[in-house]
XYZ file of N, CA, C and O in Angstrom:
432
model
N 0.517 -1.323 0.146
C 0.291 -0.455 -0.327
C 0.989 1.537 0.221
O 1.561 1.433 0.497
N 0.816 2.727 -0.710
C 1.358 3.712 -1.279
C 0.241 4.242 -1.829
O -0.196 4.347 -2.268
N 0.790 5.806 -1.697
C 1.090 7.564 -2.276
C 1.997 7.476 -3.366
O 2.881 7.733 -1.944
N 2.083 7.270 -4.255
C 3.185 7.016 -5.116
C 2.567 8.508 -5.742
O 2.123 9.272 -6.407
N 4.620 9.150 -6.225
C 4.143 10.085 -7.584
C 2.643 11.167 -6.887
O 2.533 12.362 -7.462
N 3.807 11.389 -5.212
C 3.220 12.541 -4.369
C 3.314 14.525 -5.276
O 4.092 13.929 -5.495
N 2.186 14.966 -5.444
C 3.116 16.842 -5.244
C 1.918 17.004 -3.747
O 1.700 16.463 -3.888
N 1.541 18.990 -3.883
C 1.394 19.030 -3.083
C -0.566 18.692 -3.283
O -1.178 19.417 -2.106
N -0.779 18.203 -4.343
C -2.297 18.538 -4.391
C -2.175 16.454 -5.053
O -4.229 16.634 -5.305
N -1.578 16.008 -5.002
C -2.285 14.945 -5.985
C -1.512 13.660 -5.365
O -0.102 13.770 -5.420
N -1.450 12.338 -5.406
C -0.864 11.161 -5.346
C -1.540 10.345 -6.100
O -2.607 10.398 -6.654
N -0.916 9.018 -5.803
C -1.008 7.743 -6.576
C -1.510 6.765 -6.278
O -0.233 6.787 -5.017
N -1.820 6.182 -5.936
C -2.634 5.032 -4.621
C -2.068 3.551 -4.778
O -1.878 3.687 -6.824
N -1.474 2.855 -4.611
C -1.164 1.404 -4.795
C -1.206 0.869 -3.802
O -1.410 0.410 -2.897
N -2.130 -0.774 -4.653
C -2.619 -1.234 -3.509
C -1.257 -2.842 -3.707
O -2.163 -3.051 -4.803
N -1.068 -3.684 -3.624
C -1.373 -5.232 -3.515
C -0.949 -6.019 -2.974
O -0.623 -5.582 -1.283
N -2.363 -6.967 -1.399
C -2.287 -8.152 -1.006
C -1.890 -9.670 -1.609
O -2.430 -9.448 -2.260
N -0.858 -9.800 -1.583
C -0.294 -10.476 -2.702
C -0.559 -12.068 -1.775
O -0.664 -13.338 -2.383
N -0.289 -12.099 -0.689
C -0.977 -13.766 0.391
C -2.896 -13.082 0.413
O -3.508 -12.442 0.462
N -2.651 -14.573 -0.730
C -4.164 -14.925 -0.863
C -5.271 -15.469 -0.262
O -6.442 -15.090 -0.542
N -5.223 -15.994 0.586
C -5.746 -16.219 1.726
C -6.216 -14.812 2.193
O -7.727 -15.007 3.232
N -5.716 -13.845 2.535
C -6.800 -12.420 2.671
C -7.391 -12.038 1.463
O -8.108 -10.698 1.932
N -7.407 -12.174 0.651
C -8.444 -11.811 -0.940
C -10.028 -11.616 -0.334
O -10.107 -13.488 0.276
N -10.291 -11.046 -0.992
C -12.284 -11.209 -0.265
C -12.208 -10.697 0.736
O -13.482 -10.819 1.492
N -11.432 -10.223 2.145
C -12.043 -10.703 2.794
C -11.675 -8.704 3.808
O -11.977 -8.424 4.902
N -11.579 -8.163 2.521
C -12.132 -6.475 3.201
C -10.855 -6.451 3.653
O -10.627 -4.310 4.383
N -9.667 -6.275 3.260
C -8.409 -6.095 3.887
C -7.835 -4.823 3.165
O -7.580 -3.388 3.398
N -7.934 -5.023 2.053
C -7.410 -3.903 0.944
C -8.659 -2.500 0.972
O -7.588 -2.125 0.882
N -10.147 -3.183 0.281
C -10.737 -1.731 0.718
C -9.953 -0.826 2.249
O -10.219 0.243 2.117
N -10.443 -1.977 3.215
C -9.547 -0.679 4.310
C -8.439 0.007 4.533
O -8.784 0.611 4.743
N -7.597 -0.672 4.300
C -6.581 0.031 3.920
C -6.734 1.588 3.169
O -5.916 1.840 2.939
N -7.197 0.790 1.701
C -7.175 2.022 1.202
C -7.814 3.256 1.746
O -7.299 4.226 1.304
N -8.770 2.794 1.964
C -9.699 3.650 3.055
C -9.092 4.277 4.662
O -8.766 5.818 3.810
N -7.916 3.448 5.154
C -7.522 4.763 5.527
C -6.114 5.639 4.810
O -5.804 6.624 5.833
N -5.730 5.184 4.381
C -4.447 5.125 3.683
C -5.493 6.555 2.018
O -4.501 7.486 2.192
N -6.355 6.606 1.847
C -7.580 7.953 1.405
C -7.892 8.781 2.724
O -7.381 10.670 2.569
N -7.584 8.715 3.634
C -7.798 9.296 4.364
C -6.421 10.131 4.775
O -7.105 11.438 5.313
N -6.122 9.743 4.708
C -4.155 10.383 5.693
C -4.296 10.810 3.847
O -3.738 12.219 4.498
N -4.075 10.985 2.611
C -3.993 11.863 1.561
C -5.365 12.942 2.369
O -4.456 13.668 1.709
N -6.221 13.112 2.215
C -7.188 13.770 2.879
C -6.725 14.659 3.732
O -6.850 16.273 3.708
N -5.743 14.171 5.363
C -5.990 15.217 5.922
C -4.049 15.744 5.380
O -4.315 16.753 6.232
N -4.137 15.230 4.236
C -2.281 15.771 3.988
C -2.610 16.820 3.163
O -2.139 17.772 2.298
N -4.539 17.148 3.024
C -4.262 17.943 1.855
C -3.950 18.202 0.509
O -4.969 18.716 -0.665
N -4.093 16.094 0.391
C -4.598 16.318 -1.103
C -6.193 16.644 -1.749
O -6.899 17.157 -1.347
N -5.689 16.797 -3.407
C -6.758 16.861 -3.786
C -7.510 16.128 -4.474
O -8.300 15.461 -5.173
N -6.950 15.845 -5.382
C -7.121 14.809 -6.012
C -6.013 12.945 -5.937
O -4.977 13.307 -5.682
N -6.350 11.705 -5.369
C -5.602 10.446 -6.181
C -5.594 9.470 -7.187
O -6.962 9.787 -7.283
N -5.024 9.121 -8.301
C -5.335 8.725 -8.621
C -4.913 7.362 -8.491
O -3.906 6.879 -8.218
N -4.643 6.386 -9.693
C -5.181 4.884 -9.427
C -4.949 3.821 -10.874
O -5.323 5.406 -11.723
N -3.907 2.758 -10.886
C -3.933 2.599 -12.576
C -4.234 1.166 -11.551
O -3.822 0.520 -10.976
N -5.242 0.360 -13.034
C -5.831 -0.832 -12.953
C -5.352 -1.769 -14.240
O -5.794 -1.210 -15.116
N -5.236 -3.027 -13.621
C -4.829 -3.759 -16.071
C -5.944 -4.404 -15.961
O -6.804 -4.883 -14.761
N -5.989 -4.071 -17.203
C -7.376 -4.536 -17.831
C -8.690 -5.652 -16.499
O -9.282 -5.591 -16.310
N -7.258 -6.626 -17.190
C -8.202 -7.586 -16.688
C -8.624 -8.234 -15.229
O -8.737 -9.430 -14.759
N -7.719 -7.249 -14.216
C -7.487 -7.358 -12.809
C -9.589 -7.066 -12.122
O -9.563 -6.259 -11.536
N -9.975 -7.655 -12.204
C -11.297 -7.201 -12.134
C -11.895 -7.025 -10.749
O -13.060 -5.910 -10.459
N -11.336 -8.372 -9.757
C -11.216 -7.177 -8.248
C -10.636 -6.778 -8.118
O -11.418 -5.445 -7.002
N -9.706 -5.237 -8.655
C -9.626 -4.543 -8.305
C -10.266 -3.470 -8.711
O -10.440 -2.426 -8.921
N -10.787 -3.648 -10.105
C -11.609 -2.619 -10.573
C -12.793 -3.023 -9.981
O -13.477 -1.317 -9.287
N -13.157 -3.414 -9.167
C -14.166 -3.463 -8.453
C -13.755 -2.752 -6.966
O -14.484 -1.708 -5.663
N -12.726 -2.472 -6.261
C -12.138 -2.304 -5.384
C -12.389 -0.502 -6.318
O -12.580 -0.272 -5.014
N -11.669 -0.059 -6.994
C -11.600 1.213 -7.441
C -13.933 1.813 -7.581
O -13.369 3.106 -6.179
N -14.339 1.070 -7.800
C -15.406 1.445 -7.834
C -16.459 1.366 -6.509
O -16.947 2.599 -5.856
N -16.178 0.829 -5.110
C -16.431 1.054 -4.366
C -15.965 2.038 -3.205
O -16.409 2.931 -1.870
N -14.512 2.365 -3.037
C -13.503 3.904 -2.685
C -14.116 4.950 -3.068
O -13.910 5.717 -2.854
N -14.976 4.646 -4.672
C -15.705 5.622 -5.263
C -14.907 6.440 -6.183
O -15.545 7.477 -7.189
N -13.817 6.121 -6.820
C -13.000 6.280 -8.627
C -13.933 6.428 -9.326
O -14.762 5.640 -9.169
N -14.197 7.012 -9.594
C -14.067 7.179 -11.365
C -12.895 6.401 -13.150
O -11.699 7.360 -12.433
N -13.335 5.755 -13.599
C -12.717 6.004 -15.167
C -12.595 6.695 -15.300
O -13.675 8.219 -15.695
N -11.026 7.501 -16.011
C -10.694 8.916 -17.055
C -9.987 8.829 -17.820
O -9.753 9.767 -18.199
N -9.662 6.926 -17.916
C -8.578 7.022 -19.635
C -8.343 5.900 -19.695
O -8.042 4.531 -18.425
N -7.798 5.391 -20.640
C -7.071 3.636 -20.763
C -5.653 4.062 -21.441
O -5.243 5.280 -22.140
N -4.410 3.936 -20.521
C -3.153 3.872 -20.684
C -2.580 2.682 -21.810
O -3.561 1.371 -22.075
N -1.642 2.941 -22.400
C -1.006 2.124 -23.227
C -0.846 0.648 -22.611
O -0.696 0.399 -21.810
N -0.997 -0.948 -23.260
C -0.938 -1.429 -22.560
C 0.570 -1.957 -21.956
O 1.298 -1.335 -22.564
N 1.088 -2.668 -21.151
C 1.794 -3.028 -20.027
C 1.619 -4.485 -20.390
O 0.691 -5.536 -19.448
N 2.735 -5.253 -19.782
C 3.074 -7.140 -19.127
C 2.063 -6.990 -18.025
O 2.009 -6.346 -16.925
N 0.639 -7.898 -18.343
C 0.616 -8.475 -16.519
C 0.276 -9.849 -17.072
O -0.535 -10.528 -18.416
N 1.040 -10.830 -15.700
C 1.428 -12.373 -15.818
C 1.866 -12.624 -17.804
O 1.623 -13.414 -17.724
N 2.297 -11.903 -18.504
C 3.682 -12.006 -19.520
C 2.590 -11.672 -20.248
O 2.695 -11.478 -21.848
N 1.261 -10.770 -20.762
C 0.667 -10.843 -21.839
C 0.364 -9.438 -21.510
O 0.747 -8.877 -20.686
N 0.212 -8.412 -22.218
C 0.223 -6.515 -23.026
C -0.676 -6.997 -22.087
O -1.303 -6.703 -23.553
N -1.413 -6.448 -21.264
C -2.182 -5.680 -21.780
C -2.747 -3.541 -21.221
O -1.810 -3.335 -21.073
N -4.247 -2.816 -21.229
C -4.031 -2.249 -21.125
C -4.542 -1.670 -20.204
O -4.821 -1.904 -18.916
N -4.123 -0.389 -19.532
C -4.053 -0.113 -17.686
C -5.248 1.125 -17.664
O -4.475 1.410 -18.503
N -6.202 0.211 -17.212
C -7.234 1.459 -17.312
C -7.070 2.751 -15.612
O -6.059 2.637 -14.857
N -7.464 3.438 -15.802
C -6.809 5.429 -15.185
C -7.735 4.838 -14.591
O -9.355 4.958 -15.075
N -7.764 5.845 -13.129
C -9.186 5.900 -12.447
C -8.332 7.459 -11.354
O -6.956 7.984 -10.853
N -9.588 8.131 -10.866
C -9.368 8.954 -10.526
C -10.071 9.978 -9.223
O -11.459 9.173 -9.507
N -9.915 10.075 -7.899
C -10.981 10.298 -7.217
C -10.179 11.946 -6.620
O -9.251 11.949 -5.856
N -11.361 12.430 -6.087
C -11.140 14.162 -6.181
C -12.299 13.823 -4.364
O -12.233 13.275 -4.485
N -11.054 15.111 -3.842
C -11.416 15.109 -2.653
C -13.267 15.559 -2.027
O -13.598 14.727 -1.258
N -13.497 16.518 -3.017
C -14.923 16.996 -2.988
C -16.385 15.793 -3.557
O -16.762 15.243 -2.799
N -15.527 14.520 -4.466
C -16.200 13.890 -5.184
C -16.257 12.506 -3.921
O -17.130 12.040 -3.441
N -15.535 12.833 -3.761
C -15.559 11.529 -2.133
C -16.622 11.832 -0.553
O -16.912 10.247 -0.269
N -16.385 12.641 -0.260
C -17.599 12.953 0.173
C -18.517 12.593 0.002
O -20.443 12.378 0.649
N -19.101 13.020 -1.716
C -20.408 12.186 -2.184
C -20.673 10.489 -1.991
O -21.750 10.026 -2.581
N -19.490 10.360 -1.608
C -19.593 8.291 -2.218
C -20.183 7.379 -1.416
O -20.105 7.557 -0.250
N -20.407 6.642 -1.726
C -21.367 5.580 -0.361
C -20.607 5.041 0.618
O -20.625 4.813 1.132
N -19.281 4.683 -0.067
C -17.699 4.484 1.394
C -17.804 4.926 1.760
O -16.987 5.079 3.140
N -17.428 6.880 1.415
C -17.041 7.394 2.896
C -18.523 7.407 3.963
O -16.901 8.486 5.222
N -19.265 7.056 3.900
C -20.018 6.357 4.971
C -19.903 5.116 5.901
O -19.333 5.594 7.053
N -19.194 4.504 5.276
C -18.938 3.402 5.746
C -18.009 3.783 7.219
O -17.034 3.789 8.025
N -15.981 4.426 5.850
C -15.448 5.179 7.275
C -15.521 5.521 7.918
O -14.746 5.830 8.943
N -16.324 6.677 7.006
C -16.813 7.162 8.661
C -17.049 6.874 10.453
O -17.053 6.839 11.213
N -18.044 5.094 9.629
C -18.262 5.048 11.287
C -17.368 3.527 11.206
O -17.371 2.730 12.149
N -16.149 3.326 10.312
C -15.348 2.260 10.842
C -14.869 2.256 11.238
O -14.103 3.235 11.846
N -14.724 1.494 12.640
C -13.337 1.129 13.583
C -13.994 2.029 15.472
O -12.749 2.382 16.267
């Protein structure tokens, strides 16, 4: 989990849960919610993310977090096969309108 390519207003979310036994248990979602909360507290206005087109779990996670698809980037290798990379964006002002933002406020 990281925030890369940081500037004063934006950063890029990266997430990888390598342990398959943890997939589907909400670990990535909760970790991303905490990282987004930190991003907003740092004063970032925009967080982006990129997902390989075949990675359906990550696309679903981005949508649950409130990200919107904003573009397609050139193909790059994914398990040895070139695939398109889908770009996502989440703006802080839109986060307040996202259904998952209520979950973040009440969780924990």
